[in-house]
Short mmCIF file of C-alpha atoms in Angstrom, two decimals:
data_model
loop_
_atom_site.label_atom_id
_atom_site.label_comp_id
_atom_site.label_asym_id
_atom_site.label_seq_id
_atom_site.Cartn_x
_atom_site.Cartn_y
_atom_site.Cartn_z
CA GLN A 13 -7.80 21.49 -9.26
CA THR A 14 -10.24 20.35 -6.68
CA SER A 15 -11.50 21.22 -3.20
CA CYS A 16 -11.80 19.50 0.40
CA GLU A 17 -15.44 19.23 -0.12
CA LYS A 18 -15.19 17.54 -3.62
CA GLN A 19 -12.36 15.21 -2.09
CA VAL A 20 -14.70 14.02 0.65
CA GLU A 21 -17.75 13.63 -1.69
CA TYR A 22 -15.43 11.50 -3.94
CA TYR A 23 -14.31 9.25 -1.02
CA LEU A 24 -18.00 8.99 0.21
CA GLU A 25 -19.05 7.65 -3.12
CA ARG A 26 -16.15 5.16 -3.29
CA ILE A 27 -17.06 3.89 0.33
CA LYS A 28 -20.64 3.52 -0.88
CA SER A 29 -19.67 1.58 -3.76
CA SER A 30 -17.35 -0.58 -1.88
CA GLN A 31 -19.58 -1.57 1.14
CA HIS A 32 -18.85 -5.29 0.24
CA LEU A 33 -15.30 -4.94 1.55
CA ASN A 34 -16.56 -4.29 4.93
CA ALA A 35 -13.59 -1.82 5.68
CA PHE A 36 -15.48 0.82 7.34
CA VAL A 37 -17.94 0.09 10.34
CA GLU A 38 -19.15 3.69 10.56
CA VAL A 39 -18.74 6.68 8.01
CA PHE A 40 -19.09 10.17 9.43
CA SER A 41 -20.48 11.52 6.16
CA GLU A 42 -22.25 14.71 7.20
CA GLU A 43 -19.40 15.64 9.72
CA ALA A 44 -16.80 14.95 7.18
CA LEU A 45 -18.43 17.31 4.59
CA SER A 46 -19.03 19.92 7.20
CA LYS A 47 -15.36 19.80 8.02
CA ALA A 48 -14.28 19.79 4.58
CA LYS A 49 -16.27 23.10 3.85
CA GLU A 50 -14.56 24.69 7.08
CA ILE A 51 -11.14 23.73 5.71
CA ASP A 52 -11.82 25.08 2.26
CA SER A 53 -12.41 28.43 3.98
CA LYS A 54 -9.21 28.22 5.88
CA ILE A 55 -7.30 27.45 2.71
CA LYS A 56 -8.70 30.64 1.07
CA ASN A 57 -8.05 32.55 4.07
CA GLY A 58 -4.45 31.19 4.29
CA THR A 59 -4.89 29.76 7.90
CA ALA A 60 -5.11 26.09 6.95
CA GLY A 61 -2.92 23.43 8.83
CA LYS A 62 -0.44 21.15 7.35
CA LEU A 63 -2.89 18.35 6.54
CA ALA A 64 -5.57 20.36 5.10
CA GLY A 65 -7.50 18.28 2.80
CA MET A 66 -5.96 14.86 3.76
CA VAL A 67 -9.03 12.43 4.43
CA ILE A 68 -8.28 9.51 6.87
CA GLY A 69 -9.95 6.55 8.44
CA ILE A 70 -9.13 5.42 12.00
CA LYS A 71 -8.96 1.92 13.48
CA ASP A 72 -11.95 1.25 15.87
CA ASN A 73 -9.75 1.15 18.88
CA ILE A 74 -8.56 4.89 18.71
CA SER A 75 -10.55 7.05 20.81
CA TYR A 76 -12.51 9.85 19.31
CA LYS A 77 -14.47 12.29 21.49
CA ASN A 78 -18.33 11.67 21.28
CA HIS A 79 -17.76 9.12 18.55
CA ARG A 80 -18.41 5.41 19.05
CA THR A 81 -15.19 3.43 19.66
CA GLU A 82 -15.80 -0.07 20.22
CA ALA A 83 -12.68 -2.10 19.30
CA CYS A 84 -15.09 -4.06 17.18
CA SER A 85 -16.31 -5.87 20.31
CA ASN A 86 -19.67 -6.42 21.66
CA MET A 87 -18.11 -5.66 25.06
CA LEU A 88 -17.82 -1.97 24.08
CA LYS A 89 -20.91 -1.67 21.95
CA ASP A 90 -21.91 1.99 21.71
CA PHE A 91 -19.29 3.30 23.84
CA LYS A 92 -18.45 6.77 23.23
CA PRO A 93 -15.18 8.07 24.92
CA VAL A 94 -15.12 11.61 26.44
CA TYR A 95 -11.76 12.56 24.92
CA THR A 96 -9.74 12.11 21.72
CA ALA A 97 -6.55 10.09 21.60
CA THR A 98 -3.45 12.36 21.47
CA ALA A 99 -2.19 11.16 18.30
CA LEU A 100 -5.45 11.60 16.47
CA GLN A 101 -5.94 15.13 18.01
CA ARG A 102 -2.54 16.31 16.83
CA LEU A 103 -3.66 15.58 13.28
CA ILE A 104 -7.12 16.94 13.73
CA ASP A 105 -5.18 20.26 14.89
CA GLU A 106 -3.53 20.23 11.47
CA ASP A 107 -7.15 20.09 9.66
CA VAL A 108 -6.98 16.43 8.76
CA ILE A 109 -10.59 15.15 7.85
CA VAL A 110 -11.68 11.87 9.59
CA ILE A 111 -14.16 10.22 7.42
CA GLY A 112 -14.82 7.15 9.49
CA ARG A 113 -13.89 4.34 11.74
CA LEU A 114 -12.48 1.02 10.20
CA ASN A 115 -12.83 -2.58 10.96
CA CYS A 116 -10.24 -4.49 13.03
CA ASP A 117 -9.94 -7.80 14.90
CA GLU A 118 -11.73 -7.58 18.35
CA PHE A 119 -9.57 -5.64 20.73
CA ALA A 120 -6.75 -5.74 18.11
CA MET A 121 -6.35 -9.55 18.65
CA GLY A 122 -5.97 -11.37 15.49
CA GLY A 123 -3.95 -11.59 12.18
CA SER A 124 -6.74 -11.76 9.59
CA ASN A 125 -9.60 -9.49 10.71
CA GLU A 126 -11.88 -12.45 10.82
CA HIS A 127 -12.34 -11.73 14.73
CA SER A 128 -14.69 -8.72 14.56
CA ALA A 129 -17.96 -8.22 15.80
CA TYR A 130 -18.71 -6.68 12.33
CA GLY A 131 -17.50 -9.52 10.41
CA PRO A 132 -14.33 -9.73 8.41
CA ALA A 133 -12.95 -6.97 6.18
CA LEU A 134 -12.13 -8.45 2.75
CA ASN A 135 -9.04 -7.96 0.66
CA PRO A 136 -9.45 -5.52 -2.34
CA HIS A 137 -7.43 -7.53 -4.55
CA ASN A 138 -9.54 -10.68 -4.13
CA ASN A 139 -12.48 -10.71 -1.82
CA GLU A 140 -11.95 -14.39 -1.10
CA TYR A 141 -8.92 -13.54 0.78
CA VAL A 142 -8.26 -11.98 4.18
CA THR A 143 -6.87 -8.45 4.61
CA GLY A 144 -4.53 -9.38 7.46
CA GLY A 145 -4.93 -8.04 10.81
CA SER A 146 -5.63 -6.68 13.20
CA SER A 147 -5.62 -3.33 11.35
CA GLY A 148 -7.44 -5.15 8.32
CA GLY A 149 -9.97 -2.51 7.76
CA SER A 150 -7.46 0.29 7.67
CA ALA A 151 -5.21 -1.64 5.10
CA ALA A 152 -8.26 -2.30 2.92
CA ALA A 153 -9.56 1.16 3.00
CA VAL A 154 -6.22 2.65 1.74
CA ALA A 155 -5.54 -0.15 -0.73
CA ALA A 156 -9.04 0.30 -2.30
CA GLY A 157 -8.80 4.28 -2.44
CA LEU A 158 -11.50 4.71 0.20
CA CYS A 159 -9.25 7.42 2.06
CA ASP A 160 -5.95 8.93 1.60
CA ALA A 161 -4.46 7.27 4.74
CA ALA A 162 -5.50 5.34 7.79
CA LEU A 163 -4.28 4.92 11.22
CA GLY A 164 -3.79 1.54 12.77
CA SER A 165 -2.13 0.03 15.95
CA ASP A 166 0.67 -2.40 15.91
CA THR A 167 1.25 -4.89 18.88
CA GLY A 168 3.02 -7.59 16.95
CA GLY A 169 2.62 -6.78 13.21
CA SER A 170 -1.03 -5.39 13.10
CA VAL A 171 -0.11 -2.56 10.94
CA ARG A 172 2.70 -4.27 8.68
CA GLN A 173 1.08 -7.46 8.10
CA PRO A 174 -2.08 -6.12 6.62
CA ALA A 175 -0.07 -3.55 4.73
CA SER A 176 1.98 -6.50 3.05
CA PHE A 177 -1.25 -8.38 2.23
CA CYS A 178 -2.87 -5.49 0.77
CA GLY A 179 -0.01 -4.00 -1.04
CA ILE A 180 0.66 -0.66 0.77
CA TYR A 181 3.17 1.01 3.10
CA GLY A 182 2.69 0.31 7.01
CA LEU A 183 4.90 2.06 9.49
CA LYS A 184 5.30 1.10 13.18
CA PRO A 185 7.34 3.66 14.89
CA THR A 186 9.56 3.05 18.01
CA TYR A 187 7.73 2.21 21.12
CA GLY A 188 7.06 5.61 22.78
CA ARG A 189 7.57 7.72 19.64
CA ILE A 190 3.81 8.20 19.47
CA SER A 191 1.46 8.73 22.64
CA ARG A 192 -0.60 5.72 23.36
CA TYR A 193 -3.12 7.93 25.31
CA GLY A 194 -6.62 7.12 23.96
CA LEU A 195 -5.51 3.78 22.29
CA ILE A 196 -7.47 0.94 23.78
CA ALA A 197 -5.07 -1.18 25.27
CA PHE A 198 -4.06 -4.76 24.38
CA GLY A 199 -0.42 -5.31 25.46
CA SER A 200 0.68 -2.17 26.91
CA SER A 201 4.47 -2.73 26.52
CA PHE A 202 4.04 -3.55 22.85
CA ASP A 203 1.20 -1.44 21.38
CA GLN A 204 2.00 1.55 19.14
CA ILE A 205 -0.11 3.63 16.84
CA GLY A 206 1.10 3.28 13.22
CA THR A 207 0.08 4.47 9.73
CA LEU A 208 -1.19 2.84 6.55
CA THR A 209 -0.45 4.86 3.34
CA ARG A 210 -0.07 4.59 -0.29
CA CYS A 211 3.37 6.39 -0.31
CA THR A 212 6.37 6.92 2.02
CA ASP A 213 5.71 10.63 2.27
CA ASP A 214 2.27 10.45 3.65
CA ALA A 215 3.61 8.17 6.34
CA ALA A 216 6.47 10.59 6.97
CA ILE A 217 4.08 13.79 7.46
CA LEU A 218 1.79 11.88 9.72
CA LEU A 219 4.43 10.49 11.98
CA GLU A 220 6.10 13.83 12.15
CA LEU A 221 2.88 15.46 13.39
CA MET A 222 1.83 12.64 15.69
CA ALA A 223 5.21 12.10 17.26
CA GLY A 224 6.50 13.66 20.46
CA HIS A 225 6.15 13.66 24.27
CA ASP A 226 2.68 13.46 25.96
CA LYS A 227 2.21 14.22 29.56
CA ASN A 228 -0.85 11.97 29.56
CA ASP A 229 1.21 9.04 28.46
CA GLY A 230 4.16 8.13 30.89
CA THR A 231 5.76 5.72 28.35
CA SER A 232 5.84 8.41 25.62
CA ALA A 233 9.42 9.26 24.77
CA ASN A 234 10.70 12.73 25.82
CA LYS A 235 12.21 13.30 22.38
CA LYS A 236 11.43 16.05 20.02
CA ALA A 237 9.88 14.83 16.71
CA GLU A 238 12.10 14.93 13.74
CA ARG A 239 11.28 16.50 10.30
CA TYR A 240 10.54 13.16 8.72
CA SER A 241 8.78 14.98 5.68
CA GLU A 242 12.04 16.48 4.69
CA SER A 243 13.29 13.82 2.40
CA SER A 244 16.91 13.66 1.55
CA SER A 245 17.87 13.98 -2.10
CA GLU A 246 21.17 12.33 -1.20
CA LYS A 247 21.51 8.59 -2.73
CA LYS A 248 22.49 7.10 0.40
CA ARG A 249 24.33 3.73 0.71
CA PHE A 250 23.10 1.53 3.60
CA ARG A 251 24.70 -1.44 5.70
CA ILE A 252 21.82 -3.88 5.63
CA ALA A 253 21.62 -6.99 7.81
CA VAL A 254 19.59 -10.01 6.73
CA ILE A 255 19.01 -12.90 9.23
CA ARG A 256 19.93 -16.16 7.58
CA GLN A 257 17.38 -17.97 9.72
CA CYS A 258 14.46 -16.06 8.29
CA LEU A 259 15.34 -17.19 4.68
CA GLU A 260 15.54 -20.84 6.20
CA SER A 261 12.06 -20.68 7.68
CA ASN A 262 9.92 -23.68 6.51
CA GLY A 263 6.76 -21.51 6.22
CA LEU A 264 8.46 -19.10 3.74
CA ASP A 265 6.73 -19.06 0.37
CA GLN A 266 9.20 -19.93 -2.44
CA GLU A 267 8.20 -17.14 -4.73
CA VAL A 268 8.48 -14.58 -1.80
CA LYS A 269 11.89 -16.05 -1.09
CA SER A 270 13.15 -15.76 -4.72
CA ALA A 271 11.78 -12.24 -4.81
CA PHE A 272 13.71 -11.36 -1.71
CA LEU A 273 16.97 -12.79 -2.90
CA LYS A 274 16.42 -10.88 -6.10
CA PHE A 275 15.99 -7.75 -4.06
CA ILE A 276 19.08 -8.35 -2.10
CA ASP A 277 21.05 -8.67 -5.40
CA GLU A 278 19.63 -5.43 -6.49
CA LEU A 279 20.73 -3.68 -3.36
CA LYS A 280 24.24 -5.05 -3.81
CA SER A 281 24.48 -3.85 -7.37
CA GLU A 282 23.30 -0.40 -6.16
CA GLY A 283 26.26 -0.15 -3.73
CA HIS A 284 24.38 -1.19 -0.57
CA THR A 285 26.34 -3.45 1.82
CA ILE A 286 24.45 -6.67 2.61
CA ASN A 287 25.48 -8.64 5.64
CA MET A 288 24.08 -12.16 6.31
CA ILE A 289 23.97 -12.69 9.99
CA ASP A 290 22.69 -15.41 12.52
CA PHE A 291 19.95 -14.86 15.03
CA PRO A 292 19.30 -18.06 16.72
CA LEU A 293 16.64 -16.50 18.84
CA LEU A 294 14.03 -16.36 15.90
CA LYS A 295 12.10 -19.51 16.93
CA GLN A 296 11.70 -18.00 20.29
CA MET A 297 10.17 -14.87 19.37
CA VAL A 298 6.67 -15.86 18.59
CA PRO A 299 6.33 -18.01 21.85
CA ALA A 300 7.83 -15.28 23.95
CA TYR A 301 5.56 -12.65 22.26
CA TYR A 302 2.31 -14.50 22.83
CA ILE A 303 3.06 -15.37 26.40
CA LEU A 304 3.78 -11.72 27.21
CA THR A 305 1.05 -10.11 25.21
CA THR A 306 -1.54 -12.56 26.50
CA ALA A 307 -0.49 -11.90 30.09
CA GLU A 308 -0.86 -8.20 29.39
CA ALA A 309 -4.22 -8.62 27.63
CA SER A 310 -5.34 -10.78 30.71
CA SER A 311 -4.55 -7.70 33.01
CA ASN A 312 -5.76 -4.95 30.63
CA LEU A 313 -9.11 -6.60 29.79
CA SER A 314 -9.87 -7.64 33.48
CA ARG A 315 -11.52 -4.10 33.88
CA TYR A 316 -14.41 -5.24 31.49
CA SER A 317 -16.36 -6.91 34.19
CA GLY A 318 -19.83 -5.62 33.25
CA LEU A 319 -19.92 -3.70 36.52
CA LEU A 320 -17.86 -0.46 36.02
CA TYR A 321 -16.77 -1.05 32.30
CA GLY A 322 -18.24 -3.07 29.50
CA LYS A 323 -21.36 -4.72 28.48
CA ARG A 324 -23.59 -5.98 31.38
CA THR A 325 -25.41 -9.30 31.22
CA LYS A 326 -29.29 -8.99 31.44
CA ILE A 327 -29.23 -12.59 33.15
CA PRO A 328 -29.58 -12.14 36.98
CA GLY A 329 -27.20 -13.70 39.35
CA ASN A 330 -24.64 -13.17 41.95
CA LEU A 331 -21.58 -11.12 41.62
CA ASP A 332 -19.46 -13.92 40.13
CA GLU A 333 -22.27 -15.07 37.69
CA THR A 334 -22.92 -11.48 36.71
CA ILE A 335 -18.97 -10.97 35.67
CA SER A 336 -18.81 -14.34 34.15
CA ASN A 337 -22.02 -13.85 32.09
CA SER A 338 -20.89 -10.47 31.09
CA ARG A 339 -17.64 -11.51 29.75
CA SER A 340 -19.04 -14.57 28.10
CA GLU A 341 -21.45 -12.54 26.22
CA GLY A 342 -19.22 -9.58 25.52
CA PHE A 343 -15.98 -11.18 24.30
CA GLY A 344 -15.49 -13.14 21.14
CA LYS A 345 -13.71 -16.56 20.80
CA GLU A 346 -10.09 -15.15 20.08
CA VAL A 347 -10.19 -12.58 22.98
CA LYS A 348 -11.41 -15.16 25.38
CA ARG A 349 -8.50 -17.74 24.19
CA ARG A 350 -5.86 -14.90 24.74
CA ILE A 351 -7.27 -13.99 28.25
CA LEU A 352 -7.24 -17.71 29.19
CA LEU A 353 -3.89 -18.22 28.00
CA GLY A 354 -2.66 -15.01 29.73
CA THR A 355 -4.28 -15.80 33.01
CA PHE A 356 -2.58 -19.24 32.94
CA VAL A 357 1.00 -17.92 32.49
CA LEU A 358 0.40 -15.31 35.32
CA SER A 359 -0.97 -17.85 37.59
CA SER A 360 0.75 -19.40 40.79
CA GLY A 361 3.10 -22.14 39.86
CA PHE A 362 3.35 -21.07 36.27
CA TYR A 363 4.75 -17.55 36.59
CA ASP A 364 8.28 -18.51 36.72
CA ALA A 365 8.06 -21.12 34.12
CA TYR A 366 6.38 -18.94 31.50
CA TYR A 367 5.92 -15.17 32.09
CA GLU A 368 9.23 -14.51 33.88
CA LYS A 369 11.21 -16.72 31.16
CA ALA A 370 9.55 -14.93 28.48
CA GLN A 371 10.67 -11.63 30.01
CA ARG A 372 14.29 -13.04 29.97
CA VAL A 373 14.06 -14.04 26.53
CA ARG A 374 12.70 -10.64 25.58
CA ARG A 375 15.68 -8.95 27.11
CA LYS A 376 17.96 -11.30 25.19
CA ILE A 377 16.27 -10.54 22.16
CA LEU A 378 16.74 -6.72 22.67
CA ASP A 379 20.41 -7.03 23.60
CA GLU A 380 21.28 -9.32 20.58
CA THR A 381 19.25 -6.89 18.27
CA CYS A 382 21.24 -3.74 19.66
CA LYS A 383 24.49 -5.73 18.69
CA ILE A 384 23.18 -5.90 15.07
CA TYR A 385 23.07 -2.16 14.83
CA GLU A 386 26.46 -1.63 15.95
CA GLU A 387 27.66 -2.70 12.46
CA ASN A 388 24.27 -2.17 10.44
CA ASP A 389 21.94 0.61 9.60
CA LEU A 390 19.07 -1.58 8.77
CA LEU A 391 17.60 -5.09 9.26
CA LEU A 392 15.74 -6.56 6.06
CA SER A 393 13.29 -9.37 5.81
CA PRO A 394 10.25 -10.43 4.33
CA ALA A 395 7.16 -8.73 6.05
CA THR A 396 5.24 -11.95 6.03
CA PRO A 397 5.84 -15.67 5.05
CA SER A 398 3.41 -15.59 2.32
CA THR A 399 0.66 -13.68 0.67
CA ALA A 400 -2.83 -13.39 2.12
CA PHE A 401 -4.67 -16.56 2.72
CA LYS A 402 -8.27 -17.41 2.08
CA LYS A 403 -10.87 -16.65 4.53
CA GLY A 404 -11.25 -19.56 7.10
CA ALA A 405 -8.13 -21.27 5.89
CA LYS A 406 -6.30 -21.05 9.09
CA GLN A 407 -8.54 -22.41 11.96
CA ASP A 408 -5.58 -23.65 14.03
CA PRO A 409 -4.61 -20.72 16.33
CA VAL A 410 -0.78 -21.68 16.36
CA ALA A 411 -0.76 -21.77 12.41
CA MET A 412 -2.27 -18.19 12.68
CA TYR A 413 0.13 -17.04 15.27
CA LEU A 414 3.17 -18.25 13.34
CA GLU A 415 2.25 -15.69 10.49
CA ASP A 416 3.69 -13.08 12.80
CA ILE A 417 7.22 -14.66 12.79
CA PHE A 418 9.10 -11.74 11.02
CA THR A 419 6.99 -8.91 12.47
CA VAL A 420 6.96 -9.58 16.33
CA HIS A 421 10.69 -8.78 16.42
CA ALA A 422 10.26 -4.90 16.27
CA ASN A 423 7.62 -5.09 18.99
CA LEU A 424 9.61 -7.36 21.48
CA ALA A 425 12.70 -4.88 20.75
CA GLY A 426 10.61 -1.67 20.89
CA MET A 427 12.10 -0.65 17.42
CA PRO A 428 10.56 0.87 14.36
CA ALA A 429 10.00 -1.02 11.32
CA MET A 430 8.04 -0.49 8.00
CA ALA A 431 6.45 -2.89 5.55
CA PHE A 432 6.58 -1.85 1.88
CA PRO A 433 5.09 -3.28 -1.29
CA SER A 434 7.63 -5.58 -3.11
CA GLY A 435 6.00 -7.66 -5.60
CA LYS A 436 3.02 -9.68 -7.06
CA HIS A 437 2.68 -13.44 -6.42
CA SER A 438 1.53 -15.84 -9.13
CA ASN A 439 -1.75 -15.90 -7.36
CA SER A 440 -2.03 -12.27 -8.16
CA LEU A 441 -1.90 -11.03 -4.65
CA PRO A 442 0.66 -8.58 -3.43
CA PHE A 443 3.41 -9.28 -0.77
CA GLY A 444 5.86 -6.76 1.03
CA PHE A 445 9.24 -6.72 2.55
CA GLN A 446 9.86 -5.24 6.04
CA VAL A 447 12.78 -3.07 7.00
CA MET A 448 13.67 -2.33 10.71
CA SER A 449 16.06 0.23 12.22
CA ASN A 450 17.45 0.89 15.83
CA ARG A 451 15.21 2.74 18.11
CA PHE A 452 14.17 6.45 17.01
CA GLU A 453 15.79 5.75 13.67
CA GLU A 454 12.56 6.13 11.69
CA ALA A 455 14.36 8.67 9.33
CA THR A 456 16.79 5.97 8.31
CA ILE A 457 13.84 3.59 7.37
CA LEU A 458 11.96 6.32 5.51
CA ASP A 459 15.20 7.42 3.55
CA PHE A 460 15.71 3.74 2.50
CA VAL A 461 12.07 3.10 1.54
CA ARG A 462 11.82 6.46 -0.46
CA ILE A 463 14.80 5.23 -2.64
CA LYS A 464 13.16 1.74 -3.29
CA GLN A 465 9.73 3.40 -3.69
CA GLU A 466 10.96 4.82 -7.05
CA SER A 467 11.09 1.30 -8.47
CA VAL A 468 7.71 0.17 -6.83
CA THR A 469 4.29 0.51 -8.51
CA LEU A 470 1.52 -0.05 -6.17
CA ILE A 471 -0.68 -2.93 -7.31
#
């Protein structure tokens, strides 16, 4: 009924009329149209790839050869990588069309997309509210219908939280399931490229094509990618765990809680087994996560000194002054805060008290989480404690960090999780639930969400 070229023209027009959302920081208009014409020819010749015609946007921390990749930071202004991220290249090889790069929190550090050198992305459902972060531009673009799907990165919920806030599907695969080669590092033992889509099947095919070992990433798993796109028609019955402490959390919105309890009752009526369990480590998750990720951020971002990498100050001075001025000018407030915190917990006299202790807590969380899956297939929770909040509403960093209370679990344990749209609040904003499984059990998550997708209408 259409062509790749008309599809791209349609999205370019929508992007133009939705500039106020600030979802895209750069649009590859001519390049996308040229690629679309090329793929139209391939379709006629029968040589097109599996993603021929799919139009995607990419988060601004995923390298794309000879295209600006800035992590929405002045530190990397006008930087153009000399190679393309493995995950993105695998999609390009299957004829995906990349229409532009998307807004995000600077260096993926933030939960609202308010910490971007390009300014905040706006929630398509209500422009007075945030999109969530750090993949806020990716979520806004998909929710507003500016592209078919988008790539994001998830270090502690940066795909799933904005997906929940914007009423779409956000998948974070198992750590190592998708290569991190070409992803600008934040927390190297947490980061994972993920997908933001309007349906489960799109997430499945993107995961299937991006997954698999990469010799350029030593942390990528040497496991063959599964055929995630081949959905099972069998109506499975799942054993689902629910952490009691999640429902007792003080910050959990009462409407979200009521909807979640109703959802549990529906699952029971459909024949699924619900097991209420205790997980006393819930309160330790956010502190452990922020100690470890800020420590890794401090290490990863130390390369940006203005000498070999990153913006160099124009203020003359000695070596120390040059580095100090370059970083002061290049990094934003939130990135500086996390670098300082990470440097502190790694410093002499505090390493044992903070960093080493957080590592032990992380190991304990992993061990206890593995025990859950001995008797359960899935772990279910709200994706976020509430719906999106108004721009500027959370000035206290601790209050902002506590928004991650349900999402950091999957990153600490290195396990896959997916946020899916689950309802509409009385404030007219969407919210989602999150389902998590054991390592490399993405197929189980997708099968479950496919079943529930039938009863969900995107808002």
